[in-house]
């Protein structure tokens, strides 16, 4: 945070409500205006926007999204670095426009719920930034499928730190239910329909997000399936509220580019979202490989995004997936602005490693044959359970338990 405050005049922190944006800002700020106090503060600020900027600086303007002109006003008022810290739990076009036109003075940082490293569930022996530098320190791992299921069930909400899995899940459930009844309904969406669409999203992580696929999952409850336009609208709202993260397909420079899938997929903002909205019990996750893989892909995707963002907060590598009409699918690809990339597959255990490495090698070969991009910085298979992290002797692929990853 000190480096950011010394580099930009205005910082905007976005992310799902409850992920810790305000707490992070208050650790560095001297004062705060709560713009979401609709009956007390908001009417005053709507009349005189200067009131929102009143206070000892660095000053936090919390949940500013209902005041679209406020950030422009702040850009005109600021004269020194680190003066204003904006937070928002809703994505707005206004904010995007200001960030793009004021890049030398302001920056936006996307925040997530806590990673396994942050909650103390990772031994931090495998650094993502270290892998980009070729650094790797193999360690033994004691993670079991049951312990991973427990972590999915609990999630990474900051207010649950130190709680056991059941207590953390109860708190996560109350928070997610409040988001559905509050934020989602305030956006003009029906809570019951939102729950059905979210269930389909959480059950479909890692697969194509076609309407037919989601409709098939929603039809399992026996109710009428919402229309294509309705589902699209709810997904857009979930994105705006950061309840889901959009993962685009990588338009990789391969020879048959027309075969590459680029339509977006989605992962939940936190691993606990699936167990909460789908009513999965902890035992359900370890008794159904389909549920376990959906939760595991969500957990790994969440942590990869967060670690990548921590490496370069304002210019984080972009998280994508790769899939094509030839049947090749790779779970995640990290793309840097400078053209560097790394590819990851997510698997349950050792039995899936060989096939997973073959898919990664096929992707490397396709990119090489395209002739436009160098090979990956590295490839990795991230496992729920393995006795130790190691490197495949034949291909150099890293084999890493999810409970070893860190920034």
CSV table of C-alpha atoms in Angstrom, one decimal:
chain,number,residue,atom,x,y,z
A,1,UNK,CA,0.0,0.0,0.0
A,2,UNK,CA,2.7,2.6,0.8
A,3,UNK,CA,4.1,2.2,-2.8
A,4,UNK,CA,0.7,2.7,-4.3
A,5,UNK,CA,0.0,5.8,-2.1
A,6,UNK,CA,3.3,7.3,-3.2
A,7,UNK,CA,2.6,6.6,-6.9
A,8,UNK,CA,-1.0,7.7,-7.5
A,9,UNK,CA,-3.2,10.5,-6.3
A,10,UNK,CA,-6.3,8.4,-6.3
A,11,UNK,CA,-6.7,4.7,-5.7
A,12,UNK,CA,-9.9,2.8,-6.3
A,13,UNK,CA,-10.4,-0.7,-4.7
A,14,UNK,CA,-13.1,-2.8,-6.1
A,15,UNK,CA,-14.4,-6.3,-5.2
A,16,UNK,CA,-17.4,-8.2,-3.8
A,17,UNK,CA,-18.9,-6.6,-0.6
A,18,UNK,CA,-17.2,-8.1,2.4
A,19,UNK,CA,-13.8,-8.9,0.9
A,20,UNK,CA,-11.9,-6.4,3.0
A,21,UNK,CA,-11.7,-3.3,0.9
A,22,UNK,CA,-12.6,-0.8,3.6
A,23,UNK,CA,-10.5,-2.4,6.3
A,24,UNK,CA,-7.5,-2.4,4.0
A,25,UNK,CA,-8.0,1.3,3.2
A,26,UNK,CA,-8.6,2.3,6.9
A,27,UNK,CA,-5.2,0.8,7.8
A,28,UNK,CA,-3.6,3.6,5.8
A,29,UNK,CA,-6.3,6.4,5.9
A,30,UNK,CA,-7.0,9.1,8.4
A,31,UNK,CA,-10.7,9.6,7.8
A,32,UNK,CA,-13.7,8.1,5.9
A,33,UNK,CA,-17.0,9.0,4.3
A,34,UNK,CA,-19.6,6.2,4.1
A,35,UNK,CA,-21.5,6.9,1.0
A,36,UNK,CA,-23.8,3.9,1.4
A,37,UNK,CA,-25.4,5.4,4.5
A,38,UNK,CA,-28.4,6.2,2.4
A,39,UNK,CA,-30.6,8.0,4.9
A,40,UNK,CA,-28.0,10.0,6.7
A,41,UNK,CA,-24.9,10.7,4.5
A,42,UNK,CA,-26.0,10.2,0.9
A,43,UNK,CA,-28.7,13.0,0.8
A,44,UNK,CA,-26.1,15.5,2.0
A,45,UNK,CA,-23.4,14.4,-0.5
A,46,UNK,CA,-25.9,14.4,-3.4
A,47,UNK,CA,-26.5,18.1,-2.6
A,48,UNK,CA,-22.9,19.0,-2.0
A,49,UNK,CA,-20.3,16.5,-3.3
A,50,UNK,CA,-17.5,18.4,-1.5
A,51,UNK,CA,-18.7,16.9,1.8
A,52,UNK,CA,-17.7,13.4,0.6
A,53,UNK,CA,-14.1,14.7,0.3
A,54,UNK,CA,-14.0,16.4,3.6
A,55,UNK,CA,-11.6,14.9,6.1
A,56,UNK,CA,-7.9,14.4,7.0
A,57,UNK,CA,-6.1,12.8,4.1
A,58,UNK,CA,-5.6,10.0,3.0
A,59,UNK,CA,-9.4,10.0,3.0
A,60,UNK,CA,-11.6,7.0,2.2
A,61,UNK,CA,-14.7,7.5,0.1
A,62,UNK,CA,-16.5,4.2,0.8
A,63,UNK,CA,-19.0,2.7,-1.7
A,64,UNK,CA,-19.1,5.7,-4.0
A,65,UNK,CA,-20.9,4.0,-7.0
A,66,UNK,CA,-24.2,5.7,-6.4
A,67,UNK,CA,-22.6,9.0,-7.0
A,68,UNK,CA,-21.3,8.8,-10.6
A,69,UNK,CA,-19.9,12.3,-10.7
A,70,UNK,CA,-18.0,12.1,-7.4
A,71,UNK,CA,-14.8,10.6,-8.7
A,72,UNK,CA,-14.4,13.2,-11.5
A,73,UNK,CA,-14.8,15.8,-8.8
A,74,UNK,CA,-12.1,14.2,-6.7
A,75,UNK,CA,-9.7,14.2,-9.7
A,76,UNK,CA,-10.2,17.9,-10.0
A,77,UNK,CA,-9.7,18.5,-6.3
A,78,UNK,CA,-6.6,16.3,-5.7
A,79,UNK,CA,-3.2,17.9,-5.7
A,80,UNK,CA,-0.9,15.4,-4.0
A,81,UNK,CA,-0.2,11.7,-4.1
A,82,UNK,CA,-2.3,9.3,-2.0
A,83,UNK,CA,-5.0,11.7,-1.1
A,84,UNK,CA,-8.2,9.7,-1.8
A,85,UNK,CA,-9.0,6.0,-1.5
A,86,UNK,CA,-12.3,5.0,-3.2
A,87,UNK,CA,-14.0,1.7,-2.6
A,88,UNK,CA,-16.8,0.1,-4.6
A,89,UNK,CA,-18.7,-3.2,-4.5
A,90,UNK,CA,-20.2,-2.5,-7.9
A,91,UNK,CA,-18.5,-2.1,-11.2
A,92,UNK,CA,-19.5,1.1,-13.0
A,93,UNK,CA,-18.8,2.4,-16.5
A,94,UNK,CA,-18.1,5.8,-15.0
A,95,UNK,CA,-15.3,4.4,-13.0
A,96,UNK,CA,-13.8,2.6,-15.9
A,97,UNK,CA,-13.8,5.8,-18.0
A,98,UNK,CA,-12.0,7.8,-15.3
A,99,UNK,CA,-9.3,5.1,-14.8
A,100,UNK,CA,-8.6,4.9,-18.5
A,101,UNK,CA,-8.4,8.6,-19.0
A,102,UNK,CA,-6.5,9.4,-15.7
A,103,UNK,CA,-4.0,6.5,-15.7
A,104,UNK,CA,-1.1,8.7,-14.7
A,105,UNK,CA,-3.0,9.9,-11.6
A,106,UNK,CA,-5.2,7.1,-10.6
A,107,UNK,CA,-5.2,3.3,-10.4
A,108,UNK,CA,-7.8,0.6,-9.8
A,109,UNK,CA,-7.0,-2.5,-7.8
A,110,UNK,CA,-9.3,-5.5,-7.9
A,111,UNK,CA,-9.6,-7.2,-4.5
A,112,UNK,CA,-10.7,-10.8,-3.7
A,113,UNK,CA,-11.6,-12.8,-0.7
A,114,UNK,CA,-8.7,-14.4,1.2
A,115,UNK,CA,-6.4,-17.0,-0.4
A,116,UNK,CA,-5.3,-20.2,1.2
A,117,UNK,CA,-2.0,-18.5,1.9
A,118,UNK,CA,-3.7,-15.6,3.7
A,119,UNK,CA,-5.9,-17.9,5.9
A,120,UNK,CA,-2.8,-20.0,6.8
A,121,UNK,CA,-3.9,-23.1,4.9
A,122,UNK,CA,-0.9,-23.0,2.5
A,123,UNK,CA,2.7,-23.8,3.5
A,124,UNK,CA,3.7,-21.0,1.0
A,125,UNK,CA,6.5,-23.2,-0.4
A,126,UNK,CA,5.7,-22.6,-4.1
A,127,UNK,CA,5.7,-19.0,-5.1
A,128,UNK,CA,3.9,-18.0,-8.3
A,129,UNK,CA,6.2,-15.1,-8.9
A,130,UNK,CA,9.1,-17.5,-8.1
A,131,UNK,CA,7.9,-20.0,-10.8
A,132,UNK,CA,8.1,-17.1,-13.3
A,133,UNK,CA,11.7,-16.7,-12.3
A,134,UNK,CA,12.5,-20.4,-12.4
A,135,UNK,CA,12.6,-20.8,-8.6
A,136,UNK,CA,11.2,-24.0,-7.1
A,137,UNK,CA,11.6,-25.6,-3.7
A,138,UNK,CA,9.9,-29.0,-3.6
A,139,UNK,CA,8.3,-29.9,-0.2
A,140,UNK,CA,6.2,-32.7,1.3
A,141,UNK,CA,2.5,-32.1,1.6
A,142,UNK,CA,0.0,-33.5,4.0
A,143,UNK,CA,-3.2,-32.1,2.4
A,144,UNK,CA,-6.1,-34.6,2.1
A,145,UNK,CA,-9.2,-34.5,0.0
A,146,UNK,CA,-11.2,-34.0,3.2
A,147,UNK,CA,-9.1,-31.0,4.2
A,148,UNK,CA,-9.5,-29.4,0.8
A,149,UNK,CA,-13.3,-29.9,0.9
A,150,UNK,CA,-13.3,-28.3,4.4
A,151,UNK,CA,-11.5,-25.2,2.9
A,152,UNK,CA,-14.0,-25.0,0.0
A,153,UNK,CA,-16.9,-25.3,2.5
A,154,UNK,CA,-15.4,-22.5,4.8
A,155,UNK,CA,-14.3,-20.1,2.0
A,156,UNK,CA,-12.1,-17.1,2.5
A,157,UNK,CA,-14.2,-14.3,3.9
A,158,UNK,CA,-12.1,-12.1,6.2
A,159,UNK,CA,-14.6,-12.1,9.0
A,160,UNK,CA,-14.2,-15.9,9.3
A,161,UNK,CA,-10.5,-16.0,10.1
A,162,UNK,CA,-9.8,-18.3,13.0
A,163,UNK,CA,-13.2,-20.1,12.8
A,164,UNK,CA,-13.6,-23.8,12.3
A,165,UNK,CA,-15.0,-24.9,9.0
A,166,UNK,CA,-18.7,-25.2,10.1
A,167,UNK,CA,-18.7,-21.9,11.8
A,168,UNK,CA,-17.0,-20.2,8.9
A,169,UNK,CA,-19.5,-21.7,6.5
A,170,UNK,CA,-22.4,-20.4,8.7
A,171,UNK,CA,-21.0,-16.9,8.5
A,172,UNK,CA,-20.3,-17.2,4.8
A,173,UNK,CA,-23.9,-18.4,4.3
A,174,UNK,CA,-25.4,-15.4,6.1
A,175,UNK,CA,-23.2,-13.0,4.2
A,176,UNK,CA,-24.0,-14.5,0.8
A,177,UNK,CA,-27.7,-14.7,1.6
A,178,UNK,CA,-27.6,-11.0,2.5
A,179,UNK,CA,-26.0,-10.2,-0.8
A,180,UNK,CA,-28.7,-12.0,-2.7
A,181,UNK,CA,-31.5,-10.4,-0.7
A,182,UNK,CA,-29.9,-7.0,-0.7
A,183,UNK,CA,-27.4,-6.2,-3.5
A,184,UNK,CA,-28.9,-8.4,-6.1
A,185,UNK,CA,-32.5,-7.4,-5.5
A,186,UNK,CA,-31.4,-3.7,-5.4
A,187,UNK,CA,-30.1,-4.3,-8.9
A,188,UNK,CA,-33.6,-5.2,-10.0
A,189,UNK,CA,-33.1,-9.0,-10.0
A,190,UNK,CA,-35.3,-11.7,-8.2
A,191,UNK,CA,-33.6,-13.5,-5.4
A,192,UNK,CA,-35.0,-16.9,-6.3
A,193,UNK,CA,-33.9,-16.6,-9.9
A,194,UNK,CA,-30.5,-15.3,-8.9
A,195,UNK,CA,-30.0,-18.3,-6.7
A,196,UNK,CA,-30.9,-20.7,-9.5
A,197,UNK,CA,-28.5,-19.1,-12.0
A,198,UNK,CA,-25.7,-19.0,-9.4
A,199,UNK,CA,-26.2,-22.7,-8.6
A,200,UNK,CA,-25.7,-23.4,-12.3
A,201,UNK,CA,-22.6,-21.2,-12.4
A,202,UNK,CA,-21.0,-22.9,-9.4
A,203,UNK,CA,-21.8,-26.4,-10.7
A,204,UNK,CA,-20.4,-25.6,-14.2
A,205,UNK,CA,-16.9,-24.2,-13.3
A,206,UNK,CA,-14.4,-25.3,-15.9
A,207,UNK,CA,-17.0,-26.1,-18.6
A,208,UNK,CA,-18.5,-24.2,-21.5
A,209,UNK,CA,-21.0,-21.6,-20.4
A,210,UNK,CA,-23.6,-22.2,-23.1
A,211,UNK,CA,-27.2,-21.4,-22.4
A,212,UNK,CA,-28.1,-25.1,-23.0
A,213,UNK,CA,-25.5,-26.1,-20.4
A,214,UNK,CA,-26.8,-23.7,-17.8
A,215,UNK,CA,-30.4,-24.4,-18.7
A,216,UNK,CA,-29.8,-28.1,-18.2
A,217,UNK,CA,-28.4,-27.6,-14.7
A,218,UNK,CA,-31.3,-25.2,-13.8
A,219,UNK,CA,-33.9,-27.7,-15.0
A,220,UNK,CA,-32.8,-30.2,-12.4
A,221,UNK,CA,-35.0,-28.5,-9.8
A,222,UNK,CA,-38.1,-29.1,-11.9
A,223,UNK,CA,-39.0,-25.4,-12.3
A,224,UNK,CA,-39.4,-23.5,-15.5
A,225,UNK,CA,-36.0,-22.5,-16.9
A,226,UNK,CA,-35.4,-18.7,-17.4
A,227,UNK,CA,-35.0,-17.5,-20.9
A,228,UNK,CA,-31.6,-16.9,-22.6
A,229,UNK,CA,-31.9,-13.1,-22.2
A,230,UNK,CA,-32.8,-13.5,-18.5
A,231,UNK,CA,-29.8,-15.7,-17.8
A,232,UNK,CA,-27.5,-13.3,-19.6
A,233,UNK,CA,-28.9,-10.4,-17.6
A,234,UNK,CA,-28.3,-12.2,-14.3
A,235,UNK,CA,-24.8,-13.1,-15.3
A,236,UNK,CA,-24.1,-9.4,-16.1
A,237,UNK,CA,-25.5,-8.4,-12.7
A,238,UNK,CA,-23.3,-10.9,-10.9
A,239,UNK,CA,-20.3,-9.5,-12.8
A,240,UNK,CA,-21.2,-6.0,-11.8
A,241,UNK,CA,-21.5,-7.0,-8.1
A,242,UNK,CA,-18.3,-9.1,-8.3
A,243,UNK,CA,-20.2,-12.2,-7.3
A,244,UNK,CA,-18.6,-14.0,-10.2
A,245,UNK,CA,-15.4,-13.4,-12.1
A,246,UNK,CA,-15.4,-13.6,-15.9
A,247,UNK,CA,-12.7,-15.8,-17.4
A,248,UNK,CA,-12.3,-15.3,-21.2
A,249,UNK,CA,-11.0,-17.8,-23.6
A,250,UNK,CA,-7.5,-17.2,-24.7
A,251,UNK,CA,-7.4,-16.2,-28.4
A,252,UNK,CA,-4.1,-18.0,-28.7
A,253,UNK,CA,-1.9,-17.5,-31.8
A,254,UNK,CA,-2.3,-21.0,-33.1
A,255,UNK,CA,-2.7,-22.0,-36.8
A,256,UNK,CA,-6.4,-22.8,-36.7
A,257,UNK,CA,-7.6,-19.8,-34.7
A,258,UNK,CA,-11.2,-20.3,-35.9
A,259,UNK,CA,-11.2,-23.5,-33.8
A,260,UNK,CA,-10.4,-21.6,-30.6
A,261,UNK,CA,-13.2,-21.0,-28.0
A,262,UNK,CA,-13.2,-17.5,-26.6
A,263,UNK,CA,-16.7,-17.2,-25.1
A,264,UNK,CA,-16.5,-16.3,-21.4
A,265,UNK,CA,-16.7,-18.7,-18.5
A,266,UNK,CA,-17.3,-17.8,-14.9
A,267,UNK,CA,-16.0,-18.7,-11.5
A,268,UNK,CA,-17.6,-17.8,-8.2
A,269,UNK,CA,-16.0,-14.9,-6.2
A,270,UNK,CA,-15.3,-17.3,-3.3
A,271,UNK,CA,-15.1,-21.1,-3.0
A,272,UNK,CA,-17.9,-21.0,-0.4
A,273,UNK,CA,-20.4,-19.7,-2.9
A,274,UNK,CA,-21.0,-23.1,-4.4
A,275,UNK,CA,-21.6,-24.9,-1.1
A,276,UNK,CA,-23.9,-22.1,0.1
A,277,UNK,CA,-26.2,-21.6,-3.0
A,278,UNK,CA,-26.2,-25.3,-4.0
A,279,UNK,CA,-26.7,-26.4,-0.4
A,280,UNK,CA,-23.8,-28.8,-0.6
A,281,UNK,CA,-22.8,-30.4,2.7
A,282,UNK,CA,-19.1,-30.9,3.4
A,283,UNK,CA,-19.6,-34.7,2.9
A,284,UNK,CA,-21.3,-34.1,-0.4
A,285,UNK,CA,-18.1,-32.5,-1.8
A,286,UNK,CA,-16.0,-35.6,-1.1
A,287,UNK,CA,-18.6,-38.1,-2.3
A,288,UNK,CA,-19.1,-36.6,-5.8
A,289,UNK,CA,-16.1,-36.0,-8.1
A,290,UNK,CA,-18.1,-33.6,-10.2
A,291,UNK,CA,-18.8,-31.3,-7.3
A,292,UNK,CA,-15.3,-31.7,-6.0
A,293,UNK,CA,-13.8,-30.6,-9.3
A,294,UNK,CA,-16.1,-27.7,-9.7
A,295,UNK,CA,-15.2,-26.5,-6.2
A,296,UNK,CA,-11.5,-27.2,-6.7
A,297,UNK,CA,-11.3,-25.3,-10.0
A,298,UNK,CA,-13.1,-22.4,-8.4
A,299,UNK,CA,-10.7,-22.4,-5.5
A,300,UNK,CA,-7.6,-22.6,-7.7
A,301,UNK,CA,-8.9,-19.9,-10.1
A,302,UNK,CA,-9.6,-17.6,-7.2
A,303,UNK,CA,-6.1,-18.0,-5.8
A,304,UNK,CA,-4.3,-17.7,-9.1
A,305,UNK,CA,-6.1,-14.4,-9.8
A,306,UNK,CA,-5.3,-13.1,-6.4
A,307,UNK,CA,-1.6,-14.1,-6.4
A,308,UNK,CA,-1.2,-12.7,-9.9
A,309,UNK,CA,-2.8,-9.4,-8.8
A,310,UNK,CA,-0.4,-9.2,-5.9
A,311,UNK,CA,2.6,-9.6,-8.1
A,312,UNK,CA,1.6,-6.5,-10.1
A,313,UNK,CA,-1.5,-4.7,-8.5
A,314,UNK,CA,-2.1,-2.3,-11.3
A,315,UNK,CA,-1.0,-4.4,-14.2
A,316,UNK,CA,-1.9,-8.0,-13.1
A,317,UNK,CA,-1.5,-10.8,-15.6
A,318,UNK,CA,-4.9,-11.8,-17.1
A,319,UNK,CA,-6.4,-15.1,-16.2
A,320,UNK,CA,-7.9,-17.0,-19.1
A,321,UNK,CA,-8.7,-20.6,-20.1
A,322,UNK,CA,-7.8,-22.4,-23.3
A,323,UNK,CA,-10.2,-24.7,-25.3
A,324,UNK,CA,-10.6,-25.5,-28.9
A,325,UNK,CA,-12.8,-27.5,-31.3
A,326,UNK,CA,-10.1,-30.3,-31.4
A,327,UNK,CA,-11.0,-31.2,-27.9
A,328,UNK,CA,-8.0,-29.7,-26.1
A,329,UNK,CA,-8.8,-27.9,-22.9
A,330,UNK,CA,-6.5,-26.3,-20.4
A,331,UNK,CA,-8.0,-24.9,-17.2
A,332,UNK,CA,-6.1,-21.7,-16.8
A,333,UNK,CA,-3.6,-19.5,-18.6
A,334,UNK,CA,-1.9,-16.4,-17.1
A,335,UNK,CA,-1.1,-13.8,-19.8
A,336,UNK,CA,1.3,-10.9,-19.1
A,337,UNK,CA,1.3,-7.6,-21.0
A,338,UNK,CA,4.8,-8.4,-22.2
A,339,UNK,CA,3.7,-11.6,-24.0
A,340,UNK,CA,4.8,-14.1,-21.3
A,341,UNK,CA,2.4,-16.8,-20.4
A,342,UNK,CA,2.0,-19.8,-18.1
A,343,UNK,CA,-0.5,-22.6,-18.3
A,344,UNK,CA,-2.2,-24.6,-15.5
A,345,UNK,CA,-4.4,-27.7,-15.2
A,346,UNK,CA,-6.3,-28.5,-12.0
A,347,UNK,CA,-6.7,-32.2,-11.0
A,348,UNK,CA,-7.7,-34.2,-7.9
A,349,UNK,CA,-4.6,-36.4,-7.5
A,350,UNK,CA,-1.7,-38.2,-8.9
A,351,UNK,CA,-3.7,-40.5,-11.1
A,352,UNK,CA,-4.6,-37.6,-13.4
A,353,UNK,CA,-1.1,-36.1,-13.8
A,354,UNK,CA,0.0,-37.9,-16.9
A,355,UNK,CA,-3.1,-37.1,-19.0
A,356,UNK,CA,-3.0,-33.5,-17.7
A,357,UNK,CA,0.6,-33.0,-18.7
A,358,UNK,CA,-0.2,-34.3,-22.2
A,359,UNK,CA,-2.8,-31.6,-22.6
A,360,UNK,CA,-0.3,-28.9,-21.5
A,361,UNK,CA,2.2,-30.3,-23.9
A,362,UNK,CA,-0.3,-30.2,-26.8
A,363,UNK,CA,-1.0,-26.5,-26.0
A,364,UNK,CA,2.7,-25.8,-26.1
A,365,UNK,CA,3.1,-27.5,-29.4
A,366,UNK,CA,0.1,-25.6,-30.9
A,367,UNK,CA,1.4,-22.3,-29.8
A,368,UNK,CA,4.9,-23.1,-31.1
A,369,UNK,CA,3.5,-24.2,-34.5
A,370,UNK,CA,1.7,-20.8,-34.7
A,371,UNK,CA,5.0,-19.1,-34.8
A,372,UNK,CA,4.0,-15.9,-33.2
A,373,UNK,CA,4.7,-16.4,-29.5
A,374,UNK,CA,7.4,-18.0,-27.5
A,375,UNK,CA,6.8,-21.0,-25.3
A,376,UNK,CA,5.4,-20.7,-21.8
A,377,UNK,CA,7.5,-19.5,-18.9
A,378,UNK,CA,6.3,-22.7,-17.2
A,379,UNK,CA,3.4,-25.2,-17.1
A,380,UNK,CA,1.9,-26.7,-13.9
A,381,UNK,CA,-0.6,-29.2,-12.7
A,382,UNK,CA,-2.2,-28.1,-9.4
A,383,UNK,CA,-3.5,-30.9,-7.3
A,384,UNK,CA,-5.9,-31.2,-4.4
A,385,UNK,CA,-3.7,-34.0,-2.9
A,386,UNK,CA,-0.2,-35.2,-3.5
A,387,UNK,CA,2.5,-36.4,-1.2
A,388,UNK,CA,4.9,-33.7,-2.3
A,389,UNK,CA,5.5,-31.0,-4.9
A,390,UNK,CA,7.9,-32.0,-7.6
A,391,UNK,CA,8.8,-31.5,-11.3
A,392,UNK,CA,8.1,-33.9,-14.1
A,393,UNK,CA,11.5,-35.0,-15.4
A,394,UNK,CA,10.4,-35.4,-19.0
A,395,UNK,CA,8.6,-32.1,-19.6
A,396,UNK,CA,9.6,-29.8,-16.7
A,397,UNK,CA,6.0,-29.4,-15.7
A,398,UNK,CA,5.6,-28.4,-12.0
A,399,UNK,CA,3.3,-30.7,-9.9
A,400,UNK,CA,2.1,-28.6,-7.0
A,401,UNK,CA,-0.5,-29.1,-4.3
A,402,UNK,CA,-2.9,-26.2,-4.0
A,403,UNK,CA,-2.0,-25.9,-0.3
A,404,UNK,CA,1.6,-25.0,-1.3
A,405,UNK,CA,0.9,-21.9,-3.5
A,406,UNK,CA,1.6,-18.3,-2.6
A,407,UNK,CA,2.4,-15.0,-4.3
